XYZ file of C-alpha atoms in Angstrom:
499
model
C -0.913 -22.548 -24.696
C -3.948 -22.188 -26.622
C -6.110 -21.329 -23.552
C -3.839 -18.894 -23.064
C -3.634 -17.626 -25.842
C -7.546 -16.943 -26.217
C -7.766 -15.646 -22.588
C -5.520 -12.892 -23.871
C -7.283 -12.113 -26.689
C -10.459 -12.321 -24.782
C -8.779 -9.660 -22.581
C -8.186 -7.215 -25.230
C -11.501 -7.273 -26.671
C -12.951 -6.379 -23.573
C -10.511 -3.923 -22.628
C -10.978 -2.236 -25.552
C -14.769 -2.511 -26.223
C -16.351 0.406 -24.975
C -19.856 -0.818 -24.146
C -18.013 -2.559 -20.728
C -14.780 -1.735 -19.742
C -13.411 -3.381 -16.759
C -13.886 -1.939 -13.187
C -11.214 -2.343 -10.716
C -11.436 -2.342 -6.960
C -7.955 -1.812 -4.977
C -7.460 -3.088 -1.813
C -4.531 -1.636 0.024
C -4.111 -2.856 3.698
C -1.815 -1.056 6.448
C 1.157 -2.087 8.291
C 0.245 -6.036 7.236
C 3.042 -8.275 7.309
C 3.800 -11.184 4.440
C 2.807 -13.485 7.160
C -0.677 -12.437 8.464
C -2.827 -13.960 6.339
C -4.520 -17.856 6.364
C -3.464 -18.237 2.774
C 0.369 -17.191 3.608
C 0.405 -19.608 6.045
C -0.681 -17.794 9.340
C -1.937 -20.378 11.501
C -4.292 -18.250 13.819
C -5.612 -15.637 11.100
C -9.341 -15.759 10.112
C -9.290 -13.934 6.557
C -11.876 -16.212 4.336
C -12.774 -14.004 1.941
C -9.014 -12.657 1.298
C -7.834 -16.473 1.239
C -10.994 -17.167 -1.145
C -9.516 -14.551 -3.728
C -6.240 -16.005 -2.891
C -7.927 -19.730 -3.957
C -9.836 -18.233 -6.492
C -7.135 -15.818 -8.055
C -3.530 -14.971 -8.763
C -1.592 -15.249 -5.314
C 1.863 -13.273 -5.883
C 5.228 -14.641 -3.490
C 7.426 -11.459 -4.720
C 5.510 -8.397 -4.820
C 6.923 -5.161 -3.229
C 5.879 -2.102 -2.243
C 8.572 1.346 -2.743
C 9.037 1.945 1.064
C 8.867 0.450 4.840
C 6.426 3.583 5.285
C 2.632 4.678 4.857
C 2.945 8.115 2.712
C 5.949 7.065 0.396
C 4.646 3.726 -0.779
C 1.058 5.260 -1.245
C 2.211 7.816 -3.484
C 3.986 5.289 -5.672
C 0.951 2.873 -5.167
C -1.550 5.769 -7.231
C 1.390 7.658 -9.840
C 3.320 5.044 -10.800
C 6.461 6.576 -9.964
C 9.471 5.936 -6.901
C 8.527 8.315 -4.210
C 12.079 10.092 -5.019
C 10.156 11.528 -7.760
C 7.534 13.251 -6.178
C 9.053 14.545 -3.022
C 6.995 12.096 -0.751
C 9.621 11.566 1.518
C 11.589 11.350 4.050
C 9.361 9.478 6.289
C 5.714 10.226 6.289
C 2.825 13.589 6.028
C 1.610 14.978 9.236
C -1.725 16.422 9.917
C -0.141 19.754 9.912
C 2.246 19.317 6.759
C 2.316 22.133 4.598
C 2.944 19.578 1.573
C 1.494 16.857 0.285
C 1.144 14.709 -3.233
C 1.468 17.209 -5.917
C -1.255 18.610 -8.135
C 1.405 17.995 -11.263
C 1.264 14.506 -10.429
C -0.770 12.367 -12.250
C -3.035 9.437 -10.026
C -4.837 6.006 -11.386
C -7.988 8.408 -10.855
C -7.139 10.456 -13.346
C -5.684 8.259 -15.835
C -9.172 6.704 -15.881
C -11.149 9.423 -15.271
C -11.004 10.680 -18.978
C -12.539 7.395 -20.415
C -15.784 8.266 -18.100
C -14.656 6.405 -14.867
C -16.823 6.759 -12.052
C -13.226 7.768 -8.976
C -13.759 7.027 -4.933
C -11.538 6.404 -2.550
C -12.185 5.687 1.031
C -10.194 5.092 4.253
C -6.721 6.224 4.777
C -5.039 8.602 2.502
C -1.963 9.902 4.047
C -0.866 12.070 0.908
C -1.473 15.382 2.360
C -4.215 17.391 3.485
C -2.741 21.146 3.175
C -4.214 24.551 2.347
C -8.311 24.576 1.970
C -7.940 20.628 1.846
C -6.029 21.656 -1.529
C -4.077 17.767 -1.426
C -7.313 15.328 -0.593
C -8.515 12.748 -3.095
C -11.047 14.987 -4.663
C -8.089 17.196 -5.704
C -6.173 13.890 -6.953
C -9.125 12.838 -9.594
C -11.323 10.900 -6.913
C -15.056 12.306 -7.456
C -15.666 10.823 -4.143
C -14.029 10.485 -0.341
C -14.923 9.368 2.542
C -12.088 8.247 5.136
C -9.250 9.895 7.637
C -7.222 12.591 5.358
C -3.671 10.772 7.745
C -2.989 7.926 9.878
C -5.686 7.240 12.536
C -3.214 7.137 15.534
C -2.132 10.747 14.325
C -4.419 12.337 17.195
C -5.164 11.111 21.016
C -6.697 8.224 21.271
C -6.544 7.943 24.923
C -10.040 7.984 25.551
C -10.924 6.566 22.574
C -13.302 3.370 22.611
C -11.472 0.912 19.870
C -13.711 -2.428 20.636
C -16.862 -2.942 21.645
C -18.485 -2.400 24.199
C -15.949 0.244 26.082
C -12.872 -0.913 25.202
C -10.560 1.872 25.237
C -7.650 1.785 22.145
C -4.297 0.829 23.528
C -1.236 3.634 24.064
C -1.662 7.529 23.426
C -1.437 7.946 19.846
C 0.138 10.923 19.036
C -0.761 13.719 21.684
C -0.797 17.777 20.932
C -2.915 17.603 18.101
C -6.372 17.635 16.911
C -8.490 14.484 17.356
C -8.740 12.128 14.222
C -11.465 13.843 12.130
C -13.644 11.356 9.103
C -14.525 13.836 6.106
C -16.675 13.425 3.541
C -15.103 14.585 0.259
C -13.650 18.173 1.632
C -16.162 18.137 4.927
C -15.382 17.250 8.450
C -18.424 14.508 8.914
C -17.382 13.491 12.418
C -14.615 14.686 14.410
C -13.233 12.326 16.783
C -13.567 9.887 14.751
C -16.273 6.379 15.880
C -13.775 3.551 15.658
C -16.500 1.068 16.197
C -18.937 2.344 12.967
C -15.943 3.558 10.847
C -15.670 0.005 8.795
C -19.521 0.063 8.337
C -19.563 3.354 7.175
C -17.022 2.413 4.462
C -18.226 -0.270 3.918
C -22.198 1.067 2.943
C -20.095 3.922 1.251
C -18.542 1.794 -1.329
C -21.860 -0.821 -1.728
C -23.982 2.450 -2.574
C -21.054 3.546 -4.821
C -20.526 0.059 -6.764
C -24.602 -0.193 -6.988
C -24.964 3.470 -8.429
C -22.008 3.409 -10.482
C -23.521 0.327 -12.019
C -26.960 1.549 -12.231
C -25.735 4.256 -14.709
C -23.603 2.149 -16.693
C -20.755 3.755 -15.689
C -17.201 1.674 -15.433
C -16.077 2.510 -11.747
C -12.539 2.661 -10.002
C -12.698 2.078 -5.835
C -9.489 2.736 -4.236
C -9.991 0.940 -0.610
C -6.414 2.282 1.651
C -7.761 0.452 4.886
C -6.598 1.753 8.622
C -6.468 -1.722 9.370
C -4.311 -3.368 10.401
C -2.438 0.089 11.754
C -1.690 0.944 15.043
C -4.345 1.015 17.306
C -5.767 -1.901 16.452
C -10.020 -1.319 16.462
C -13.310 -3.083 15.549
C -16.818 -3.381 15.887
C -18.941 -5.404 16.823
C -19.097 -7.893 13.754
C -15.506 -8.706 14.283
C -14.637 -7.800 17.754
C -13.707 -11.073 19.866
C -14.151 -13.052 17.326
C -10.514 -14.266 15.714
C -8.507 -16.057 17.656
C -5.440 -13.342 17.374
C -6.462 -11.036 19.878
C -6.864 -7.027 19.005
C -4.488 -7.560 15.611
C -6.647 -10.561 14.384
C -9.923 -8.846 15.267
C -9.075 -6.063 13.322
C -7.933 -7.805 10.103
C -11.066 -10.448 10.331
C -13.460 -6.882 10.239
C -11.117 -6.034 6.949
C -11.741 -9.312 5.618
C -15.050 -8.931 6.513
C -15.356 -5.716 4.518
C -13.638 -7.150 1.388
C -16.443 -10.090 2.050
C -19.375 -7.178 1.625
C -17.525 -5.515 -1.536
C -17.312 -9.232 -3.354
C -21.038 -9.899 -2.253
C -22.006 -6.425 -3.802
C -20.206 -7.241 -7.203
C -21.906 -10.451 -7.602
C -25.112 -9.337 -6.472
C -24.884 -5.909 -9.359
C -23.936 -8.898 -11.873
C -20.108 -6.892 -12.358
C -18.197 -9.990 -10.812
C -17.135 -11.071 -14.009
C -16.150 -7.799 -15.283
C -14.228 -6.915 -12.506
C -10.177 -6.817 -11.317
C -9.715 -6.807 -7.825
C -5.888 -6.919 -6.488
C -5.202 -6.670 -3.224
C -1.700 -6.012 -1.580
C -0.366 -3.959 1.610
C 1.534 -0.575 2.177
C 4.589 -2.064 3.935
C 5.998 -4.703 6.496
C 4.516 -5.783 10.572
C 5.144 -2.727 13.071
C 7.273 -5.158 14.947
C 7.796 -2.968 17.822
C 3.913 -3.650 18.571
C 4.921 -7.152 19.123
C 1.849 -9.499 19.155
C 0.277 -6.072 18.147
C 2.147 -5.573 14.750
C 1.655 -7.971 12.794
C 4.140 -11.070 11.133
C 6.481 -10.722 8.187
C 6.607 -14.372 8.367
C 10.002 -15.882 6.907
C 10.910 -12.735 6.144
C 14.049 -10.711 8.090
C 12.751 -7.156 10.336
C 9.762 -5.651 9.473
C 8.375 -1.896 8.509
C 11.107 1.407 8.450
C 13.568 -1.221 6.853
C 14.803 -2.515 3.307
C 15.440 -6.107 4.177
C 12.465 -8.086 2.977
C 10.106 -7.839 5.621
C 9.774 -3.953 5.234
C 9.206 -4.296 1.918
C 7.893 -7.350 0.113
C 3.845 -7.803 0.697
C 1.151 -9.943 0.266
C -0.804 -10.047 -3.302
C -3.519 -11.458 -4.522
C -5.187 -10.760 -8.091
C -8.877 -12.181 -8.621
C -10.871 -11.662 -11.751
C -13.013 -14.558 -12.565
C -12.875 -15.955 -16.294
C -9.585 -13.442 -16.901
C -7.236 -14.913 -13.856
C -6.660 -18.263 -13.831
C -6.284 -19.685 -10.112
C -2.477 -20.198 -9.202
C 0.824 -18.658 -6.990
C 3.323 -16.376 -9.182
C 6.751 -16.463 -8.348
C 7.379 -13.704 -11.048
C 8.513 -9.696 -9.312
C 6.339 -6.811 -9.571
C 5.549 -3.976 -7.747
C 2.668 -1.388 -6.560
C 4.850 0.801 -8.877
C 3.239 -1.930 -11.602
C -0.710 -1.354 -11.259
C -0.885 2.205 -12.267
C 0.196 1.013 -16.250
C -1.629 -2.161 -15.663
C -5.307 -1.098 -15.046
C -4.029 1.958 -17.655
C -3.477 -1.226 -20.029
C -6.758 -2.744 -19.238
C -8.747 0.226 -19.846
C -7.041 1.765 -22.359
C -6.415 4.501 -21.015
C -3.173 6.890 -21.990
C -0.029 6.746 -19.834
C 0.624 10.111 -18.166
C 3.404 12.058 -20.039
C 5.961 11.518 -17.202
C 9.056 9.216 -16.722
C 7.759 6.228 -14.953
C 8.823 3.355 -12.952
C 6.010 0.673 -12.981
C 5.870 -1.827 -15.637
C 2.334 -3.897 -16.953
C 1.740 -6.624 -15.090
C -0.936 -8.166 -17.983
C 0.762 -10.880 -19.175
C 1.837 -11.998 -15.871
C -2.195 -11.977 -14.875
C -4.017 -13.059 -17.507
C -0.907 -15.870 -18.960
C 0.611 -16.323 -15.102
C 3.980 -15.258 -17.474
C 7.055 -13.519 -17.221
C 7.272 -10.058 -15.479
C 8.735 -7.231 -17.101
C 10.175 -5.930 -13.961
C 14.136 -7.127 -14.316
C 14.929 -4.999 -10.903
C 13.924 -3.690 -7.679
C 14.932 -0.752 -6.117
C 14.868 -0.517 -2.048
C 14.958 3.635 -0.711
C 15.519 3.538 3.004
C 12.463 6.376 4.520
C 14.944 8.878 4.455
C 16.248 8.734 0.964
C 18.929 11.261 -0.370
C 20.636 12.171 -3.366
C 24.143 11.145 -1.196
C 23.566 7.776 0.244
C 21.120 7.017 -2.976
C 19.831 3.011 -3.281
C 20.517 1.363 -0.423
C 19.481 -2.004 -1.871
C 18.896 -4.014 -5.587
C 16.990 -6.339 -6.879
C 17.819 -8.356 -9.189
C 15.873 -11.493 -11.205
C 16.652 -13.747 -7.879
C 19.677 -11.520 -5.982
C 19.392 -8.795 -4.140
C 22.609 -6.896 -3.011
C 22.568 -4.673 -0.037
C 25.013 -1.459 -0.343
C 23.818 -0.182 2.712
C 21.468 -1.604 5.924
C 19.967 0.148 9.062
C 17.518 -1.207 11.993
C 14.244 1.307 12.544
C 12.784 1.400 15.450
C 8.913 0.378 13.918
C 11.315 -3.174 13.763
C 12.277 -3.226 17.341
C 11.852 -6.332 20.080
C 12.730 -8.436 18.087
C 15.380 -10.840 18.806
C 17.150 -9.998 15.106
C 20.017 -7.522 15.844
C 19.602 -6.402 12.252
C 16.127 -4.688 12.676
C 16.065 -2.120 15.743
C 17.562 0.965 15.315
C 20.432 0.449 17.391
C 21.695 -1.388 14.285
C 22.849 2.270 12.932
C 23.365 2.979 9.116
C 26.186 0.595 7.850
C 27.939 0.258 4.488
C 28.830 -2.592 2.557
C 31.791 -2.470 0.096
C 31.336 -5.177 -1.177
C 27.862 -5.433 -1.087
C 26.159 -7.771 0.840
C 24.343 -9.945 -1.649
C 21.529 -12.630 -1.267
C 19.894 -15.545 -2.962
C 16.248 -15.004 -2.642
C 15.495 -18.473 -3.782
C 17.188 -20.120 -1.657
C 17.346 -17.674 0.981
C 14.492 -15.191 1.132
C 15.089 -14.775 5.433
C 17.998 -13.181 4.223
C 19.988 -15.187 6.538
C 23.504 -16.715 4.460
C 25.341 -13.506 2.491
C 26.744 -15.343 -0.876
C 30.645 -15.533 -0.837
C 31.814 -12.699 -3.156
C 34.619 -14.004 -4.194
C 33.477 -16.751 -6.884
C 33.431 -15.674 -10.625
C 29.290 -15.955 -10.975
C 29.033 -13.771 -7.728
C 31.335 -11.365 -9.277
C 29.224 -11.082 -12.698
C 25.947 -10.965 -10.665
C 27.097 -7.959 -8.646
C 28.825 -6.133 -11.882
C 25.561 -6.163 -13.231
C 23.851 -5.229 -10.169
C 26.001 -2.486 -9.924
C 25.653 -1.779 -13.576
C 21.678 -1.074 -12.766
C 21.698 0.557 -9.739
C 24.626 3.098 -11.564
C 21.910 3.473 -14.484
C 18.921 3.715 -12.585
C 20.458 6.441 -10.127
C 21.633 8.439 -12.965
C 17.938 8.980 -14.519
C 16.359 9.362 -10.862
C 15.542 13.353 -10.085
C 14.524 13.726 -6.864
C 11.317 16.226 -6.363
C 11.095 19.036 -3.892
C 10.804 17.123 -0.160
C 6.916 17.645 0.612
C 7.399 16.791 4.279
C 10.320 18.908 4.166
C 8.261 21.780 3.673
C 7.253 21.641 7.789
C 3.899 22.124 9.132
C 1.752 24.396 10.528
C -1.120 24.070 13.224
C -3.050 25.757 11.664
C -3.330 23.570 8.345
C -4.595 20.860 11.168
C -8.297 19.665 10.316
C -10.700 21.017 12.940
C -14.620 21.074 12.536
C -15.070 24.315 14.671
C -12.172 26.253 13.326
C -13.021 29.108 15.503
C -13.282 27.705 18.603
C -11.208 27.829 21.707
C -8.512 26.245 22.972
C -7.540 24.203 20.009
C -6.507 21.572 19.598
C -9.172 19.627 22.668
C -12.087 22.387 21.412
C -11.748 20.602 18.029
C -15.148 17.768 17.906
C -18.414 17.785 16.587
C-alpha cells in the first residue's frame, strides 16, 4: 500500500512539474484481433518488443474500443467521445467523403498542444480528408503528418508489390479510384504509395521527431495509427519471410519491429523513464480474410460486430518506474486515454460532454476503473434501434445481434451476415467471467438475473437519453473530385493520378 501510495504521489509531482512533463507515444494497430499477439497467447506470432512492454508493463484483459470499424473507433480513440457524438458513422470515410472529423471537435493534440506539446501523427488516419485537405491531422492539432489520409486498400492494389522482392499484394483493393497516395503534412509525397519503404519511412519520421522534440526540451505527443495489420497484408524486407504466420505474421513482426525502433530511440534520447506508451488496436480480426485476418482468440466473431471479438482489444501500458509490471482485469476503453494523458499532463478537459473516464489509478495503483459500463453501437448506429449491447461490471446484455460480413467463414453462425439483425426481448445476457466466448446465455428467469438486467436496463435507458447524435459525416456522400491526386490536372483520372 505504501509503494503505492508514493508511486502516486510520485506521479503527480511529475505531472505537474513543468520542467518535464510526461511524453506519450500511442500505438494504435489495425484490424488486430485479441488473439494475435505472443503475450495473448498466439502460438505462432513473433511480437518481442510488444510482448516485452506487455512483460515490462500493464497488460489489460478488458479493454474496448467504440466500434467493429476503422473511422468510428478512431474518432473516439483522439476526442474522447462515442462516435454518435460526432457524426463518424455509419460505417467508415471514403477517399472521396465530403465529411470528415469535425473542426468543433476537440483531439488529444490539442488538449496538449496548449501546454507547449510538440503533435505528430503518422500512418493511417481515416478521419477525413475533404475540401483543400481541410480534415487531415494538421487541421486536428497535429504540427506534423506523414501517413495515408484513409485505409491503404482504399485504391488498386493490383499491381502493387506488397513483399519483397516482387510480390504482388493479394485481391484488388478497392478499384475506380485513385491509387493510395503518402502525404507529408497537406502534400502528396508519393502517389502510389511504396509498400515495401512505407514502415521505414515512419519509422525514421518519428526517430527524427522524438530526437528533435527532445533536443529542444520540448514534451512531445506521437500518435502511431499503423496500416498493419489491415488488409493487404505488406512488408519489407526486415520482416518479410521472416515469422512463421505467413503474410499476416510478416506484417505484424515489421509493426513490432517498428515499436522495437521507437523504444530504442526513447532510451537512447534518455526519455524512457519519462515516457507513457499504451498500445491497443482499432477493432476485432477481418475474419473473412481467414488465415489473412487475424484471431480474436476466445473471443465470439470478429470486426463489423458487437459480440466481443469486434470489440474488445489488446492493451498494454508501459512506463518504467510509474507502471508496475502486471495483467488488469479492470474495464476501460480508448474512450479512457483522451482524460488520462489530459490527467497526466495537466492539461484542461475540452468543454464538451464526454464519455471516457481516467484510467490513472488503474495504471499507476493497478486499481479500480471508473468505467461502471460499456456501451456496444453496431457500424450503423441510429437514433431508432439505439445500443445494441451493455456492459456491465462482469454482464453484458445483448438487446440486439447481427453477423457482418468482415466476420464471415467462420464456422460461428452468429458472425456472417446472413445472421440478419435480431432482437432480444429479453435480452440476451452473459457472464464475462465465466464466459467471455459468449457461448451459455444466463437463464433470465432467477431473481439475481432479473436485478442485473433492471439495472442494465436502467443504464442503457440513462445513457441513451443524454446521447445526441451529430450530423452523419459519411452521410454527407462523396465526391471524386475531393479524391487526393498529385497531378490534379491531368488526364484520365483516376489511373493519370502518380508521381
Amino acid at each position: 500500500m505504501g509503494s503505492s501510495r508514493f508511486a502516486f504521489f510520485g506521479i503527480l509531482l511529475l505531472c505537474t512539474c513543468s520542467a518535464s512533463p510526461p511524453n506519450f507515444v500511442l500505438l494504435f494497430a489495425d484490424d488486430l484481433g485479441f488473439g494475435d499477439l505472443g503475450c495473448y497467447g498466439h502460438p505462432s506470432s513473433l511480437t518481442p518488443n510488444l510482448d516485452r512492454l506487455a512483460a515490462e508493463g500493464l497488460r489489460f484483459t478488458d479493454f474496448y474500443s467504440t466500434c467493429p470499424v476503422c473511422s468510428p473507433s478512431r474518432a473516439s480513440l483522439l476526442t474522447g467521445r462515442y462516435q454518435t457524438r460526432s457524426g463518424i458513422y455509419p460505417d467508415v470515410l471514403y477517399p472521396g467523403s465530403i465529411g470528415g472529423l469535425p473542426l468543433n471537435e476537440t483531439t488529444i493534440a490539442e488538449v496538449l498542444k496548449p501546454l507547449g506539446y510538440a503533435t505528430a501523427a503518422i500512418g493511417k488516419w481515416h478521419l477525413g480528408l475533404g475540401h483543400n485537405g481541410m480534415f487531415l491531422p494538421t487541421k486536428q492539432g497535429f504540427d506534423h503528418f506523414l501517413g495515408i489520409p484513409y485505409s491503404h486498400d482504399m485504391g488498386p492494389c493490383k499491381n502493387l508489390t506488397c513483399f519483397p522482392p516482387d510480390v504482388k499484394c493479394y485481391g484488388l483493393c478497392d478499384i475506380n479510384t485513385v491509387t493510395v497516395p503518402l502525404m507529408q503534412n497537406e502534400v502528396i509525397k508519393q502517389q502510389p504509395v511504396n509498400f515495401l519503404d512505407l514502415e521505414r519511412s515512419y519509422s525514421d519520421f518519428a526517430t527524427n521527431f522524438i530526437t528533435t522534440s527532445v533536443e529542444k526540451k520540448q514534451p512531445f505527443f506521437l500518435y502511431y495509427p499503423s496500416h498493419h495489420t489491415h488488409y493487404p497484408q505488406y512488408a519489407g524486407i526486415g520482416a518479410a519471410g521472416r515469422s512463421l504466420r505467413g503474410p499476416f505474421g510478416d506484417s505484424l513482426l515489421e509493426f513490432d519491429n517498428t515499436v522495437g525502433h521507437l523504444m530504442a530511440t526513447l532510451e537512447r534520447t534518455g526519455v524512457i523513464n519519462n515516457t507513457l506508451v499504451f498500445f491497443t488496436s482499432d477493432n476485432g480480426p477481418e475474419l473473412m480474410r481467414m488465415s489473412r485476418g487475424g484471431n480474436a482468440g476466445p473471443l465470439k466473431c470478429g470486426k463489423g460486430t458487437t459480440y466481443e471479438g469486434g470489440m474488445r482489444e489488446p492493451a498494454i501500458a508501459y512506463w518504467p518506474g510509474i507502471i508496475k509490471p502486471g495483467v488488469t482485469h479492470e474495464m476501460a476503453s480508448t474512450l479512457d486515454i483522451l482524460p488520462t494523458l489530459a490527467r497526466l499532463a495537466g492539461a484542461k478537459l475540452p468543454p464538451v460532454m464526454l464519455d471516457g473516464v481516467d484510467m490513472t489509478d488503474i495504471l499507476v495503483k493497478q486499481g479500480k476503473s471508473k468505467r461502471e459500463a460499456m456501451m456496444f453501437y453496431p457500424v450503423d448506429p441510429s437514433e431508432k434501434y439505439g445500443l445494441f449491447a451493455v456492459r456491465l461490471g462482469k454482464y453484458k446484455a445483448h438487446f440486439y445481434t447481427q453477423g457482418a460480413f468482415h466476420s464471415s467463414t467462420t464456422p460461428d453462425k452468429d458472425c456472417p451476415e446472413t445472421a440478419v439483425l435480431k432482437a432480444h426481448n429479453p435480452p440476451l445476457i452473459f457472464d464475462l467471467e465465466a464466459d467471455p466466448c459468449e457461448h451459455y446465455a444466463l437463464p433470465v428467469d432467477t431473481p439475481d438475473i432479473q436485478t442485473v438486467l433492471e439495472q442494465i436496463k436502467s443504464v442503457k435507458e440513462q445513457f441513451e437519453s443524454s446521447m445526441v447524435f451529430g450530423e452523419s459525416q459519411v452521410g454527407k456522400g462523396t465526391d471524386p473530385n475531393l479524391e487526393p491526386c498529385c497531378n490534379p490536372e491531368c488526364s484520365p483520372k483516376p489511373s493519370c493520378c502518380h508521381c
